[in-house]
Coordinates of C-alpha atoms in Angstrom, one line a residue:
M45 CA -21.6 -35.8 12.9
T46 CA -24.5 -35.8 10.5
S47 CA -27.4 -33.4 11.2
P48 CA -30.8 -35.1 11.4
T49 CA -33.2 -34.3 8.6
S50 CA -36.7 -33.1 8.5
D51 CA -39.1 -32.1 5.7
A52 CA -37.3 -28.8 5.6
G53 CA -33.9 -30.5 5.3
P54 CA -31.1 -30.9 7.9
V55 CA -31.6 -29.2 11.2
M56 CA -29.2 -28.3 14.0
T57 CA -29.0 -30.5 17.0
R58 CA -27.7 -29.6 20.4
R59 CA -24.4 -31.3 19.7
D60 CA -24.2 -29.5 16.3
W61 CA -24.5 -26.2 18.1
A62 CA -21.9 -27.2 20.7
A63 CA -19.4 -28.1 17.9
L64 CA -20.3 -24.9 16.0
L65 CA -19.8 -22.7 19.1
T66 CA -16.4 -24.4 19.8
I67 CA -15.3 -23.7 16.2
G68 CA -16.7 -20.1 16.3
F69 CA -14.9 -19.2 19.6
G70 CA -11.7 -20.8 18.2
V71 CA -11.9 -18.7 15.0
S72 CA -12.8 -15.6 17.1
L73 CA -9.7 -16.0 19.2
V74 CA -7.5 -16.1 16.1
I75 CA -9.2 -13.2 14.3
M76 CA -9.5 -11.1 17.4
D77 CA -5.8 -11.4 18.0
A78 CA -5.1 -10.3 14.5
T79 CA -6.8 -6.9 15.2
I80 CA -6.9 -6.4 19.0
V81 CA -3.5 -4.7 19.1
N82 CA -4.4 -2.2 16.4
V83 CA -6.1 0.3 18.7
A84 CA -3.5 -0.4 21.4
L85 CA -0.7 0.0 18.9
P86 CA 0.1 3.7 19.8
V87 CA 0.4 2.8 23.4
V88 CA 2.6 -0.2 22.6
I89 CA 4.8 2.0 20.3
E90 CA 5.4 4.4 23.2
D91 CA 5.8 1.7 25.9
L92 CA 8.3 -0.4 24.0
D93 CA 9.9 2.5 22.0
M94 CA 9.0 0.8 18.7
T95 CA 9.7 2.3 15.3
A96 CA 7.0 2.4 12.6
T97 CA 8.7 -0.5 10.8
E98 CA 8.7 -2.6 13.9
A99 CA 5.0 -1.8 14.4
Q100 CA 4.3 -3.0 10.9
W101 CA 6.2 -6.2 11.6
M102 CA 4.3 -6.8 14.8
N103 CA 1.1 -7.2 12.8
A104 CA 2.5 -8.4 9.5
V105 CA 4.6 -11.3 10.9
Y106 CA 1.5 -12.8 12.5
A107 CA -0.4 -12.8 9.2
L108 CA 2.7 -13.8 7.2
V109 CA 3.7 -17.0 9.1
F110 CA -0.1 -17.7 9.3
A111 CA -0.3 -17.6 5.4
A112 CA 3.0 -19.5 4.9
L113 CA 2.0 -22.5 7.0
L114 CA -1.7 -22.8 6.2
I115 CA -1.4 -24.9 3.1
T116 CA 0.9 -27.4 4.8
V117 CA -1.1 -27.7 8.1
G118 CA -4.4 -28.0 6.2
R119 CA -3.0 -31.2 4.6
I120 CA -1.6 -32.4 8.0
G121 CA -5.1 -32.0 9.5
D122 CA -6.6 -34.1 6.7
L123 CA -4.0 -36.9 7.5
K124 CA -3.7 -36.8 11.3
G125 CA -7.1 -35.5 12.3
R126 CA -8.4 -31.9 12.3
R127 CA -9.6 -31.9 16.0
L128 CA -6.1 -33.0 17.2
L129 CA -4.3 -30.3 15.2
F130 CA -6.9 -27.7 16.4
L131 CA -6.1 -28.6 20.0
I132 CA -2.3 -28.5 19.5
G133 CA -2.5 -25.2 17.7
L134 CA -4.6 -23.7 20.4
I135 CA -2.1 -24.7 23.2
L136 CA 0.8 -23.2 21.2
F137 CA -1.2 -20.1 20.6
M138 CA -2.0 -19.6 24.3
V139 CA 1.7 -20.2 25.3
A140 CA 2.8 -17.6 22.8
S141 CA 0.2 -15.2 24.1
V142 CA 1.7 -15.4 27.6
F143 CA 5.1 -14.3 26.2
A144 CA 3.6 -11.6 24.1
G145 CA 2.1 -10.0 27.2
L146 CA 5.5 -10.3 29.0
A147 CA 7.4 -8.6 26.1
V148 CA 10.0 -6.1 27.3
N149 CA 11.1 -4.9 23.8
A150 CA 9.9 -4.9 20.2
H151 CA 12.0 -8.0 19.2
M152 CA 10.5 -10.1 22.0
L153 CA 7.0 -9.1 21.0
I154 CA 7.5 -9.7 17.3
G155 CA 9.0 -13.2 18.1
A156 CA 5.9 -14.0 20.3
R157 CA 3.6 -12.9 17.4
F158 CA 5.6 -15.2 15.1
V159 CA 4.8 -18.2 17.3
Q160 CA 1.2 -17.0 17.7
G161 CA 1.0 -17.1 13.9
V162 CA 2.2 -20.8 13.9
G163 CA -0.5 -21.7 16.3
A164 CA -3.2 -19.7 14.4
A165 CA -2.1 -21.5 11.2
M166 CA -3.0 -24.8 12.9
I167 CA -6.4 -23.5 14.2
L168 CA -8.0 -21.8 11.2
P169 CA -7.9 -24.4 8.4
T170 CA -8.8 -27.2 10.8
T171 CA -11.9 -25.4 12.0
L172 CA -13.1 -24.5 8.5
S173 CA -12.5 -28.0 7.1
S174 CA -14.2 -29.6 10.1
M175 CA -17.2 -27.4 9.6
N176 CA -17.2 -28.1 5.8
A177 CA -17.3 -31.9 6.7
L178 CA -19.8 -31.7 9.5
F179 CA -22.6 -29.6 8.1
V180 CA -24.8 -29.9 5.1
G181 CA -27.9 -28.2 3.7
R182 CA -29.7 -25.6 5.8
A183 CA -27.3 -26.4 8.7
R184 CA -24.4 -25.5 6.4
V185 CA -25.9 -22.1 5.7
I186 CA -26.4 -21.4 9.4
A187 CA -22.9 -22.6 10.2
F188 CA -21.2 -20.4 7.6
A189 CA -23.2 -17.4 8.7
V190 CA -22.0 -17.9 12.3
Y191 CA -18.4 -18.5 11.0
G192 CA -18.5 -15.3 8.8
S193 CA -19.9 -13.3 11.7
A194 CA -17.1 -14.5 13.9
I195 CA -14.5 -13.3 11.4
G196 CA -16.1 -10.0 10.7
G197 CA -17.4 -9.2 14.1
M198 CA -14.2 -10.2 16.0
A199 CA -12.1 -8.1 13.6
A200 CA -14.0 -5.1 15.0
I201 CA -14.5 -6.2 18.6
G202 CA -10.8 -6.7 18.9
P203 CA -10.0 -3.0 18.5
L204 CA -12.7 -2.1 21.2
L205 CA -11.2 -4.6 23.7
G206 CA -7.7 -3.4 22.8
G207 CA -8.7 0.2 23.4
W208 CA -10.3 -0.5 26.7
L209 CA -7.4 -2.6 27.9
A210 CA -4.8 0.0 26.8
T211 CA -6.8 2.9 28.4
D212 CA -8.0 1.3 31.7
V213 CA -5.8 -1.8 32.3
S214 CA -2.7 -2.6 30.2
W215 CA -2.1 -3.4 26.6
R216 CA -0.5 -6.7 27.8
W217 CA -4.0 -8.0 28.7
A218 CA -4.8 -7.8 25.0
F219 CA -2.7 -11.0 24.8
W220 CA -3.4 -12.5 28.2
L221 CA -7.1 -12.4 27.5
N222 CA -6.5 -15.3 25.1
I223 CA -5.8 -17.7 28.0
P224 CA -9.3 -17.9 29.6
V225 CA -11.0 -17.9 26.2
G226 CA -8.6 -20.5 24.9
L227 CA -9.3 -22.8 27.9
L228 CA -13.0 -22.6 27.2
V229 CA -12.4 -23.5 23.5
A230 CA -10.1 -26.4 24.6
F231 CA -12.9 -27.8 26.8
G232 CA -15.3 -27.6 23.8
I233 CA -12.8 -29.4 21.6
V234 CA -12.5 -32.3 24.0
R235 CA -16.2 -32.6 24.8
S236 CA -18.1 -31.6 21.7
L237 CA -16.1 -31.6 18.5
P238 CA -15.9 -34.9 16.5
E239 CA -12.7 -35.9 14.9
T240 CA -12.7 -35.8 11.1
R241 CA -10.0 -36.6 8.5
D242 CA -9.6 -37.4 4.9
P243 CA -9.4 -41.2 4.6
N244 CA -7.8 -41.0 1.1
A245 CA -5.1 -38.4 2.0
Q246 CA -1.5 -39.5 1.6
P247 CA 1.6 -37.7 2.8
S248 CA 3.0 -35.7 -0.1
G249 CA 6.7 -35.7 1.0
D250 CA 6.8 -32.5 -1.1
Y251 CA 9.3 -30.6 1.2
L252 CA 10.6 -28.5 -1.6
A253 CA 7.1 -27.1 -2.2
I254 CA 6.9 -26.2 1.5
I255 CA 10.2 -24.3 1.3
L256 CA 9.2 -22.5 -1.9
T257 CA 5.9 -21.3 -0.4
M258 CA 7.5 -20.0 2.8
V259 CA 10.4 -18.3 0.9
G260 CA 8.0 -16.8 -1.7
M261 CA 5.5 -15.3 0.8
G262 CA 8.1 -14.2 3.3
A263 CA 10.4 -12.5 0.8
T264 CA 7.6 -10.7 -0.9
V265 CA 6.1 -9.2 2.3
F266 CA 9.6 -8.5 3.7
A267 CA 10.4 -6.4 0.6
L268 CA 7.2 -4.4 0.8
I269 CA 7.7 -3.6 4.5
E270 CA 11.4 -2.9 4.4
S271 CA 11.3 -0.8 1.2
R272 CA 10.8 2.3 3.4
N273 CA 14.0 1.6 5.3
Y274 CA 16.2 0.5 2.4
G275 CA 14.6 2.3 -0.5
W276 CA 13.5 0.6 -3.7
W277 CA 16.7 1.0 -5.6
R278 CA 19.4 2.6 -3.4
T279 CA 19.8 3.2 0.3
D280 CA 20.4 6.6 1.9
S281 CA 24.1 5.9 1.9
G282 CA 24.1 5.3 -1.9
T283 CA 24.5 1.5 -1.8
I284 CA 22.3 -0.8 -3.8
S285 CA 19.1 -1.6 -2.0
P286 CA 18.3 -5.3 -1.2
V287 CA 14.6 -4.7 -1.7
P288 CA 14.3 -5.5 -5.4
I289 CA 16.5 -8.5 -5.0
V290 CA 14.4 -9.9 -2.2
L291 CA 11.2 -9.2 -4.0
A292 CA 12.5 -11.0 -7.1
V293 CA 13.5 -14.0 -4.9
G294 CA 9.9 -14.1 -3.5
L295 CA 8.1 -13.8 -6.8
V296 CA 10.5 -16.4 -8.5
S297 CA 10.0 -18.8 -5.6
L298 CA 6.2 -18.6 -6.0
L299 CA 6.5 -19.2 -9.8
L300 CA 8.9 -22.2 -9.2
F301 CA 6.4 -23.5 -6.7
V302 CA 3.6 -23.6 -9.3
L303 CA 5.9 -25.2 -11.9
H304 CA 7.2 -27.8 -9.4
E305 CA 3.7 -28.8 -8.4
R306 CA 2.6 -29.2 -12.0
R307 CA 5.6 -31.4 -12.8
R308 CA 5.0 -33.6 -9.8
R309 CA 1.3 -34.1 -10.7
V310 CA 2.1 -34.9 -14.3
A311 CA 4.7 -37.5 -13.0
G312 CA 2.0 -39.0 -10.8
K313 CA 3.7 -38.0 -7.5
P314 CA 1.9 -36.7 -4.4
V315 CA 1.7 -32.9 -4.3
L316 CA 1.4 -30.3 -1.5
V317 CA -1.3 -28.4 -3.5
D318 CA -3.7 -29.8 -6.0
L319 CA -3.6 -27.0 -8.5
T320 CA -6.6 -28.5 -10.3
L321 CA -8.7 -27.0 -7.6
F322 CA -8.2 -23.7 -9.4
L323 CA -10.1 -25.2 -12.4
I324 CA -13.2 -25.0 -10.2
P325 CA -14.7 -21.5 -11.2
T326 CA -16.2 -20.8 -7.8
F327 CA -12.9 -21.6 -6.0
S328 CA -10.5 -19.7 -8.3
A329 CA -12.6 -16.6 -8.5
G330 CA -13.4 -16.7 -4.8
M331 CA -9.7 -17.0 -4.0
L332 CA -8.8 -13.9 -6.0
A333 CA -11.6 -11.9 -4.4
A334 CA -10.7 -13.1 -0.9
L335 CA -7.0 -12.0 -1.2
I336 CA -7.9 -8.5 -2.5
V337 CA -10.7 -8.0 0.0
A338 CA -8.5 -9.0 2.9
L339 CA -5.8 -6.5 1.7
G340 CA -8.3 -3.7 1.9
E341 CA -10.0 -4.7 5.1
F342 CA -7.0 -5.4 7.3
G343 CA -4.9 -2.6 5.9
L344 CA -7.6 -0.2 6.9
L345 CA -7.9 -1.6 10.4
F346 CA -4.1 -1.1 10.8
T347 CA -4.0 2.5 9.5
L348 CA -7.3 4.0 10.8
P349 CA -6.4 3.8 14.6
L350 CA -3.1 5.6 13.9
L351 CA -5.0 8.5 12.3
L352 CA -7.7 8.7 15.1
Q353 CA -5.2 8.7 17.9
G354 CA -2.2 10.3 16.3
A355 CA -3.8 13.2 14.6
L356 CA -7.5 13.6 15.5
G357 CA -7.1 13.4 19.3
Y358 CA -9.1 10.3 20.2
T359 CA -8.1 8.1 23.0
A360 CA -7.6 4.3 22.5
L361 CA -11.0 3.6 24.1
Q362 CA -12.8 6.2 22.0
T363 CA -11.2 4.8 18.9
G364 CA -12.4 1.3 20.0
W365 CA -16.0 2.6 20.4
I366 CA -15.9 4.2 16.9
I367 CA -14.7 1.0 15.3
L368 CA -17.3 -1.0 17.3
A369 CA -19.8 0.4 14.7
L370 CA -18.2 -2.1 12.2
A371 CA -19.0 -5.0 14.5
M372 CA -22.6 -3.8 15.0
G373 CA -23.1 -3.7 11.2
T374 CA -21.7 -7.2 10.9
F375 CA -23.7 -8.7 13.7
L376 CA -26.9 -7.1 12.5
I377 CA -26.7 -8.5 9.0
S378 CA -25.6 -11.9 10.2
S379 CA -29.1 -12.4 11.8
V380 CA -30.8 -12.1 8.4
L381 CA -28.2 -13.8 6.2
P382 CA -29.9 -17.2 6.1
R383 CA -33.2 -15.7 5.0
L384 CA -31.4 -13.4 2.6
S385 CA -29.6 -16.4 1.1
D386 CA -33.0 -17.9 0.3
Q387 CA -33.9 -14.8 -1.8
L388 CA -30.7 -14.1 -3.5
S389 CA -27.8 -16.1 -5.0
Q390 CA -24.6 -16.4 -3.0
R391 CA -22.8 -14.4 -5.7
S392 CA -25.4 -11.6 -5.4
V393 CA -25.0 -11.5 -1.6
V394 CA -21.2 -11.3 -1.9
Q395 CA -21.4 -8.5 -4.5
I396 CA -23.8 -6.4 -2.5
G397 CA -21.6 -6.8 0.5
L398 CA -18.5 -5.8 -1.4
A399 CA -20.3 -2.8 -3.0
L400 CA -21.3 -1.6 0.4
E401 CA -17.7 -2.0 1.7
T402 CA -16.4 0.0 -1.3
V403 CA -18.8 2.8 -1.0
A404 CA -18.3 3.1 2.8
V405 CA -14.5 3.1 2.6
G406 CA -14.6 5.5 -0.3
A407 CA -16.9 7.9 1.6
L408 CA -14.5 7.6 4.6
A409 CA -11.6 8.7 2.4
L410 CA -13.6 11.8 1.3
L411 CA -14.8 12.6 4.9
I412 CA -11.5 12.4 6.7
S413 CA -10.5 15.9 7.9
R414 CA -9.4 17.7 11.0
N415 CA -12.9 18.4 12.3
V416 CA -14.8 15.4 10.9
P417 CA -17.7 14.6 13.3
A418 CA -17.4 11.2 15.0
W419 CA -20.9 10.2 13.8
H420 CA -19.8 10.5 10.2
L421 CA -17.0 7.9 10.9
V422 CA -19.5 5.7 12.8
V423 CA -22.0 5.6 9.9
C424 CA -19.3 4.8 7.4
L425 CA -17.9 2.0 9.5
F426 CA -21.4 0.6 10.2
V427 CA -22.2 0.4 6.5
Y428 CA -18.8 -1.1 6.0
G429 CA -19.5 -3.7 8.7
V430 CA -22.8 -4.7 7.0
G431 CA -20.8 -5.3 3.8
V432 CA -18.2 -7.3 5.7
G433 CA -20.8 -9.6 7.2
M434 CA -22.5 -10.2 3.8
A435 CA -19.3 -10.8 1.9
T436 CA -17.2 -12.7 4.3
A437 CA -19.6 -15.5 5.2
Q438 CA -20.9 -16.1 1.7
L439 CA -17.6 -15.8 0.0
T440 CA -16.1 -18.5 2.2
S441 CA -19.1 -20.8 1.6
L442 CA -19.2 -20.0 -2.1
L443 CA -15.6 -20.8 -2.9
L444 CA -15.8 -24.1 -1.0
K445 CA -19.2 -25.1 -2.3
D446 CA -18.1 -27.1 -5.3
V447 CA -14.9 -28.5 -3.7
P448 CA -15.1 -32.2 -2.9
V449 CA -15.3 -32.8 0.9
D450 CA -12.2 -35.0 0.8
E451 CA -10.3 -32.0 -0.5
S452 CA -11.8 -29.6 2.0
G453 CA -8.7 -29.4 4.2
Q454 CA -6.4 -28.4 1.4
A455 CA -9.0 -26.0 -0.1
S456 CA -9.5 -24.5 3.3
G457 CA -5.8 -24.0 3.8
L458 CA -5.6 -22.3 0.4
Q459 CA -8.4 -19.9 0.9
S460 CA -7.2 -19.1 4.4
S461 CA -3.7 -18.5 3.0
A462 CA -5.2 -16.1 0.4
R463 CA -6.9 -14.2 3.2
Q464 CA -3.8 -14.1 5.5
L465 CA -1.5 -13.2 2.6
G466 CA -3.9 -10.4 1.8
S467 CA -3.9 -9.3 5.4
A468 CA -0.1 -9.2 5.5
L469 CA 0.0 -7.4 2.2
G470 CA -2.6 -5.0 3.5
V471 CA -0.4 -4.0 6.5
A472 CA 2.7 -3.9 4.3
V473 CA 1.2 -2.0 1.4
L474 CA -1.3 0.3 3.1
G475 CA 0.9 0.8 6.2
G476 CA 3.9 1.5 3.9
L477 CA 1.9 3.9 1.8
L478 CA 0.7 5.7 4.9
I479 CA 4.1 6.1 6.5
A480 CA 5.9 7.0 3.2
N481 CA 3.3 9.7 2.4
L482 CA 3.3 10.9 6.0
G483 CA 7.1 11.4 5.8
R484 CA 7.1 13.2 2.5
T485 CA 4.1 15.5 3.3
T486 CA 5.4 16.3 6.8
E487 CA 8.8 17.3 5.3
A488 CA 7.1 19.5 2.7
N489 CA 4.8 21.2 5.2
L490 CA 7.7 21.9 7.6
K491 CA 9.9 23.3 4.9
A492 CA 7.0 25.7 4.0
L493 CA 7.4 27.1 7.6
S494 CA 11.0 28.1 6.8
L495 CA 12.4 25.9 9.5
P496 CA 16.1 25.0 9.6
G497 CA 16.9 21.9 7.5
E498 CA 18.2 20.0 10.6
T499 CA 15.0 20.7 12.5
V500 CA 12.9 19.6 9.5
D501 CA 14.8 16.3 9.2
K502 CA 14.6 15.6 12.9
L503 CA 10.8 16.3 13.2
T504 CA 10.0 14.4 10.0
K505 CA 11.9 11.4 11.2
A506 CA 10.1 11.5 14.6
V507 CA 6.7 11.7 13.0
A508 CA 7.3 9.1 10.3
D509 CA 9.1 6.6 12.5
S510 CA 6.3 6.7 15.1
A511 CA 3.7 6.3 12.4
G512 CA 2.2 9.6 13.4
I513 CA 2.0 8.9 17.1
A514 CA 4.5 11.7 17.8
I515 CA 2.0 14.3 16.5
E516 CA 0.0 14.1 19.7
G517 CA 3.1 15.2 21.6
L518 CA 3.6 18.1 19.3
Q519 CA 0.0 19.1 19.7
R520 CA 0.5 19.3 23.5
Q521 CA 3.7 21.4 23.3
Q522 CA 3.3 25.2 23.8
G523 CA 4.6 27.3 21.0
S524 CA 4.6 24.6 18.4
T525 CA 1.1 25.0 17.0
A526 CA 2.3 25.6 13.5
I527 CA 4.5 22.6 13.6
A528 CA 1.8 20.4 15.0
D529 CA -0.7 21.7 12.4
A530 CA 1.8 20.9 9.6
A531 CA 2.3 17.3 10.9
T532 CA -1.5 16.8 11.5
D533 CA -2.3 18.0 8.0
A534 CA 0.3 15.6 6.7
M535 CA -1.3 12.7 8.6
I536 CA -4.7 13.5 7.3
H537 CA -3.5 13.8 3.7
A538 CA -1.7 10.4 4.0
S539 CA -4.7 8.8 5.6
Q540 CA -7.0 10.1 2.8
L541 CA -4.7 8.6 0.2
T542 CA -4.3 5.3 2.0
T543 CA -8.1 4.9 2.7
G544 CA -8.8 5.7 -1.0
F545 CA -6.4 3.0 -2.0
A546 CA -8.2 0.6 0.3
A547 CA -11.5 1.5 -1.4
L548 CA -9.9 0.8 -4.8
A549 CA -8.7 -2.6 -3.6
L550 CA -12.2 -3.5 -2.5
F551 CA -13.6 -2.3 -5.8
I552 CA -11.2 -4.6 -7.7
G553 CA -12.3 -7.4 -5.4
L554 CA -15.9 -6.7 -6.4
L555 CA -15.0 -6.8 -10.0
A556 CA -13.3 -10.2 -9.4
T557 CA -16.6 -11.7 -8.2
F558 CA -18.2 -11.2 -11.6
R559 CA -16.1 -14.2 -12.7
L560 CA -18.2 -16.3 -10.3
P561 CA -21.0 -18.2 -11.9
K562 CA -24.5 -16.8 -11.2
S563 CA -25.7 -20.1 -9.9
T564 CA -23.7 -22.6 -7.8
D565 CA -26.5 -24.9 -7.0
S566 CA -25.1 -28.4 -6.8
E567 CA -26.0 -31.7 -5.1
E568 CA -25.0 -31.7 -1.5
T569 CA -22.0 -33.9 -0.8
P570 CA -22.3 -36.1 2.4
P571 CA -20.0 -35.1 5.2
A572 CA -16.7 -36.9 5.5
G573 CA -15.1 -38.7 8.4

């Protein structure tokens, strides 16, 4: 599909819009499902009797398998056809959603989320590389603005839907909602989306690289999440912890992956990842920024609902309404992004967005308290949403801008892998930081009440294992006001620390954007396939 041109440049036709809406809804489905369970998480924890670690895995496994497969499926899409892979991934995603909604225990739910991640890994890079091939000029600016809005907006609308469903219907519909939306997207794929592929792509046969990336990413995230259960060096029973060993395996696997790919390229053999893409300044700097920003963004969306419902007394629906402010900020700024892009460089737009995110999350860390007014939270999240809308759309467009169209599938897979790895690390790092500090501070606060050691241990375990959800029960019990206050204060302290860390991550992401060139103007490359 090539958009017709006018004196002002390429314009959007009706078929362009149909294809773009199909891509937008497909991306929305994937992104929304990454966040929709966040607000419903406390209800899911109670209903399925999940531990805090299982709750982390429910979110992290989705992002983890997503990240591990994106590089591979991006190349498959280039070879076999991006529309075909999009449709196959969508069907797999919907089937897994049915089983997620039917889950009777944590293991079944985590397994279904794993399969959802496989389907999502097929959807995201194929949509992005299709869009990169189909749109040029002014149409490209519009397309990426819509795409960025879908990512940022659905990341926030997901919690609102999750809160409403958990409160008034059932958390299971947070997954079953994917079916009608998925059928709509499937119709759009068949009717409106052209097939594109890379005519020069060749199968790499690089199976060792696939194994190394999966082991590297999986082992690294596993170590970060399970460090709380096993300890970093020794377990509670005094035996050697497997965590540092698993982490070392992950990091060494990623290093071997890089060395292996370099050797194959020097030998003239096909590779899974063309590492020369990282020699493109816009791509390498954008990749680093995307990973760090995703860590801060998705880590915050995992931990904030636990605070609001576990310690501050908000219902799932009320929490969803508060987080909706994030979506409002994102949608508001998306309407003016094309005009803003005419006035400022893409790098400036990204930097302003990240600066707003950093300030908003930093203010949130300072404002969190037992009696913080809801409107304070709403203002912070609204500003944060404006920043997300500015940074996400333009960062995606910027890091792909100088990538040859024939390499768009691979580049899309890499940038999406960076985002999803950042998301998994966000849940692992920020979730682990929240739970670890919640446990330590709860124990210290309860000991200050001169409670028996056995009671302190029992209450601390209940609060930490539930990721703070048990605090609500303590607040309802008569005669346990002091205990509830001790646990509530611990949750607030842990949330302040975690949110502050998220702000720091966003600030580092902002610093990374200064490696981007000030101007990325280049001659438009004609669409492929």
